[in-house]
PDB file of C-alpha atoms in Angstrom:
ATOM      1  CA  UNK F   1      -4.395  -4.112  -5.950  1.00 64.00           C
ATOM      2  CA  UNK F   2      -5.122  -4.559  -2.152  1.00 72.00           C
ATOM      3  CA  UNK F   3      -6.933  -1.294  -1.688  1.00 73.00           C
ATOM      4  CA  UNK F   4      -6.440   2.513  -3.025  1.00 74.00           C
ATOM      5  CA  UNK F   5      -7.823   5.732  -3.984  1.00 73.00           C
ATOM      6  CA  UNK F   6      -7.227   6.965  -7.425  1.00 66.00           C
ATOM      7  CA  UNK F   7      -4.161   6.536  -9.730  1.00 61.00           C
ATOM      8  CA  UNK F   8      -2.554   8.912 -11.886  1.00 62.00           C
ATOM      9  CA  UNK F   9      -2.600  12.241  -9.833  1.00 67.00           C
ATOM     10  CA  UNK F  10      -1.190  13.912  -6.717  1.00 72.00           C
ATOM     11  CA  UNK F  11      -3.306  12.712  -4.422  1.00 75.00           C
ATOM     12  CA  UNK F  12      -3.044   8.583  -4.618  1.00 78.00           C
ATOM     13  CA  UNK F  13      -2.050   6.139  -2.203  1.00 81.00           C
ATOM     14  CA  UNK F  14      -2.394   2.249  -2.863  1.00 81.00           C
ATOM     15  CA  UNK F  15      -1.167  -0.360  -2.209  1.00 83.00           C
ATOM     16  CA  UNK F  16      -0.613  -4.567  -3.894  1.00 81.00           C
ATOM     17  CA  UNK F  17       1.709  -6.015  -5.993  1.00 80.00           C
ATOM     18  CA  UNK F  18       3.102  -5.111  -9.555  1.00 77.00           C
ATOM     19  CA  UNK F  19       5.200  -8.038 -11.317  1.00 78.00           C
ATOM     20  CA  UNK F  20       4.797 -10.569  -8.345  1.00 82.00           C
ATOM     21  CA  UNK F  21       6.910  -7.529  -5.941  1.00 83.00           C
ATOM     22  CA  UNK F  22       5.022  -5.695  -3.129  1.00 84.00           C
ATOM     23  CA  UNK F  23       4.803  -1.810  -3.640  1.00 84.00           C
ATOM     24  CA  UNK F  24       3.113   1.722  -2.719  1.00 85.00           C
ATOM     25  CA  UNK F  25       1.916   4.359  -5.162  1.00 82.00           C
ATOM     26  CA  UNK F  26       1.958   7.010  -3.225  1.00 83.00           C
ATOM     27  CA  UNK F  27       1.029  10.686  -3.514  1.00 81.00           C
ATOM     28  CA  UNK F  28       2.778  11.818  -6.881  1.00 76.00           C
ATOM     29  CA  UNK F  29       4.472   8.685  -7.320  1.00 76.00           C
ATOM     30  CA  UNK F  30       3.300   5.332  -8.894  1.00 74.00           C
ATOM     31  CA  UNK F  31       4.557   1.734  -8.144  1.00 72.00           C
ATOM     32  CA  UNK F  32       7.329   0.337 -10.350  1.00 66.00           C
ATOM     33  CA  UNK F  33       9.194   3.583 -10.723  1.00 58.00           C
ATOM     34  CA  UNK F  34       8.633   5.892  -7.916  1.00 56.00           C
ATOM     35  CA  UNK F  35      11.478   6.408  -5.179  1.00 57.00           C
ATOM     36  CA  UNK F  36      12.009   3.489  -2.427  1.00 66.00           C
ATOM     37  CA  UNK F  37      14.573   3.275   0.229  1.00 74.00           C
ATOM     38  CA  UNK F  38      14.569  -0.704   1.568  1.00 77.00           C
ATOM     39  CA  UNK F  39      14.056  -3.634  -0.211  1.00 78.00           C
ATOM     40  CA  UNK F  40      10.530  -4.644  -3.081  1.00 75.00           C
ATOM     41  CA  UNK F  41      10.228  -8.170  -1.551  1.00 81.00           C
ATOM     42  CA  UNK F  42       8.822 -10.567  -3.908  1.00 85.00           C
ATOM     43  CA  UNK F  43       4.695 -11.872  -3.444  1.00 87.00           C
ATOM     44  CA  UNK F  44       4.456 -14.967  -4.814  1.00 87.00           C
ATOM     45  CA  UNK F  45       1.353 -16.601  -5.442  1.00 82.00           C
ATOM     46  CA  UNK F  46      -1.129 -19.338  -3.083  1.00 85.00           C
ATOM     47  CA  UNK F  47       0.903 -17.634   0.048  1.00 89.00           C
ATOM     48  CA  UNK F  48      -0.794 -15.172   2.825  1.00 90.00           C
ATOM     49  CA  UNK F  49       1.119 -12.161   3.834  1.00 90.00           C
ATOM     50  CA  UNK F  50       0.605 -10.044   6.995  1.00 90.00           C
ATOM     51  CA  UNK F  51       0.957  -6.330   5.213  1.00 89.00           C
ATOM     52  CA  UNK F  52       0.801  -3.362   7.512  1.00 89.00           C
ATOM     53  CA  UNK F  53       1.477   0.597   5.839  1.00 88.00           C
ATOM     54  CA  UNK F  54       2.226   2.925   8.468  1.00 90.00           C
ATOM     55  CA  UNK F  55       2.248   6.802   7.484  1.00 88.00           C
ATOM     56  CA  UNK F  56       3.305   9.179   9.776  1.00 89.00           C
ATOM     57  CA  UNK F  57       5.779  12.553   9.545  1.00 89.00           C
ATOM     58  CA  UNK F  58       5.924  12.175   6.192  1.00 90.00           C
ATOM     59  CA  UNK F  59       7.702   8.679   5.834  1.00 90.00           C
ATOM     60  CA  UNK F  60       5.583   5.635   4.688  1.00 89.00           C
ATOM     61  CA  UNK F  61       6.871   2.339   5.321  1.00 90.00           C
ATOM     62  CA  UNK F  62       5.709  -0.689   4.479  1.00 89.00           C
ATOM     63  CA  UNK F  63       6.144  -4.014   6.410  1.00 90.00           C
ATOM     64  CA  UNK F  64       6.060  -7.272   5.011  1.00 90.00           C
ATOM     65  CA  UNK F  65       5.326 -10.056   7.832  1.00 91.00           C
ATOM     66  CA  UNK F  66       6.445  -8.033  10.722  1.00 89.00           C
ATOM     67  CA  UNK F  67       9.851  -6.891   8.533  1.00 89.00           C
ATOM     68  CA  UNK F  68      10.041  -3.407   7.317  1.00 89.00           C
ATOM     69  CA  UNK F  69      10.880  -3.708   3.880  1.00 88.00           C
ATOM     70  CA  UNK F  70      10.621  -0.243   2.252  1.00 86.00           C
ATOM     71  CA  UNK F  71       9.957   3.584   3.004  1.00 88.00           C
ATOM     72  CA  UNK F  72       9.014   6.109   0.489  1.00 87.00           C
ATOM     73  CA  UNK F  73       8.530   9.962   1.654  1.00 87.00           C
ATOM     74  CA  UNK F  74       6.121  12.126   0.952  1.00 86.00           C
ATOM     75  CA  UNK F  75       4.536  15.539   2.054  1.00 86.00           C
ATOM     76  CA  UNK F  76       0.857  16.329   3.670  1.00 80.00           C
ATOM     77  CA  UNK F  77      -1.835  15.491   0.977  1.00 77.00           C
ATOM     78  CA  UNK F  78      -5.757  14.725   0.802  1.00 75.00           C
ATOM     79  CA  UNK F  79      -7.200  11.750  -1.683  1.00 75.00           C
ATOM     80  CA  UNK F  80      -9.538  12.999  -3.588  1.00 73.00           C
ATOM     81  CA  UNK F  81     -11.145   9.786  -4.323  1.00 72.00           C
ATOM     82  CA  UNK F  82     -13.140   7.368  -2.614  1.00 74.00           C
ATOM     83  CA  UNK F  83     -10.841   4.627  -0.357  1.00 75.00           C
ATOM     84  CA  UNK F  84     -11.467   1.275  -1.801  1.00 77.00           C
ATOM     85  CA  UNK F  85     -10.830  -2.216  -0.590  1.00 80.00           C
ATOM     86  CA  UNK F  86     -10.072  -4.917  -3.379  1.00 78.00           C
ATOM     87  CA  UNK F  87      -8.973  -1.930  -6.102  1.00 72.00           C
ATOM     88  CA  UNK F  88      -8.178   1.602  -6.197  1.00 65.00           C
ATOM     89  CA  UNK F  89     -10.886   2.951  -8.899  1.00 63.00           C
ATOM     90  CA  UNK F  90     -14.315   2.348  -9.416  1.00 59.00           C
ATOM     91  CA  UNK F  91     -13.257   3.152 -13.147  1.00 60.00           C
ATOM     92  CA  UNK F  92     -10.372   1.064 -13.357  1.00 59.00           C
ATOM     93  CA  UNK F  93     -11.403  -2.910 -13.399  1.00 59.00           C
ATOM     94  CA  UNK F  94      -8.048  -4.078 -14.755  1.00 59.00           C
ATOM     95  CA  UNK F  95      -6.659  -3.273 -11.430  1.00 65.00           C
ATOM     96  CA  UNK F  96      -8.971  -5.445  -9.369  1.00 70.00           C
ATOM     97  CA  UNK F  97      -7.640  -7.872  -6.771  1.00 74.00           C
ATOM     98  CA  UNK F  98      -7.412 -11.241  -7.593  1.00 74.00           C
ATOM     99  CA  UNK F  99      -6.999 -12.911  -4.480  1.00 77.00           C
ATOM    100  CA  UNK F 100      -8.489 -13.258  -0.837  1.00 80.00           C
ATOM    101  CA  UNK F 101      -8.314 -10.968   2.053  1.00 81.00           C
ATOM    102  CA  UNK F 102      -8.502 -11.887   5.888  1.00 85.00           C
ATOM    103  CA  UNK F 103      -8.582  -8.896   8.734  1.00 85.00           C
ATOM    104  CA  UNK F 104      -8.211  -5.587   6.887  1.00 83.00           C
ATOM    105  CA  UNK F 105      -8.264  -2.878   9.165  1.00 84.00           C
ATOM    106  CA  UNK F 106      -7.578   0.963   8.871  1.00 82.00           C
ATOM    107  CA  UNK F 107      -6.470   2.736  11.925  1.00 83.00           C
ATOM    108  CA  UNK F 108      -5.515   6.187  13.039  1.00 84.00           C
ATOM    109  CA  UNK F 109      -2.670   5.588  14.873  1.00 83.00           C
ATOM    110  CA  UNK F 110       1.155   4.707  14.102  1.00 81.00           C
ATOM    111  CA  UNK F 111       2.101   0.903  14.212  1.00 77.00           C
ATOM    112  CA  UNK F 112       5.998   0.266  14.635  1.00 77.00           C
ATOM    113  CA  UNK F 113       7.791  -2.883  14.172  1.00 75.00           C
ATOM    114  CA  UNK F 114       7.130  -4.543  16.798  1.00 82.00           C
ATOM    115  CA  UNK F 115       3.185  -3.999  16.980  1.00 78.00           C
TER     116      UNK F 115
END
C-alpha cells in the first residue's frame, strides 16, 4: 500500500500493489476485482517505479513510468478518512508498505502523459 484513505466503503481511493501487479481501489471498487480498462503491469520487487494517478472528469488513470497503463471511472465522491502515506488505515497494519518511497507529491492539477 503506497498511500490511501479507508477500504471497504464508497468513499476509498488507494493505491500499491496486490499479488506483485500495480492497482487502484477506487471509490466503490477494490483492487483485484474492480473494473480496469488498460493493462495491471506487474511490480516486481528491489526495482523503483515512477507512479503518477491522475483523476480528473471522472476517469482515473494510472501511469506506470511515464506509460499509461490503466483507467478505471468513477463519479464525484469525498473520503471520509484521513489521506495516508505508507497505508490506507490507521486500523489496518496488515496493509502497511513494505518498501521505500522517494518524492511523493499530491497536486491539484491534471498531469498527462507527457508531464
Amino acid at each position: 500500500m503506497i498511500f490511501g484513505s479507508t477500504v471497504g466503503t464508497n468513499q476509498r481511493f488507494y493505491g500499491g500493489a496486490k499479488s506483485n501487479v500495480w492497482d487502484l481501489g477506487l471509490q466503490g471498487e477494490g483492487w483485484g476485482n474492480s473494473p480496469a480498462t488498460g493493462t495491471l503491469p506487474a511490480a516486481n520487487l528491489n526495482a523503483w517505479y515512477r507512479l503518477v494517478y491522475v483523476l480528473s472528469s471522472g476517469v482515473a488513470t494510472v501511469y506506470v513510468n511515464g506509460v499509461s497503463c490503466f483507467t478505471k471511472n468513477y463519479t464525484s465522491f469525498t473520503l471520509n478518512d484521513d489521506f495516508m502515506i505508507g497505508t490506507n488505515s490507521s486500523t489496518l497494519t496488515g496493509d502497511a508498505m513494505d518498501g521505500m518511497l522517494s518524492d511523493f507529491q499530491i497536486w491539484d492539477a491534471e498531469w498527462t502523459q507527457s508531464d
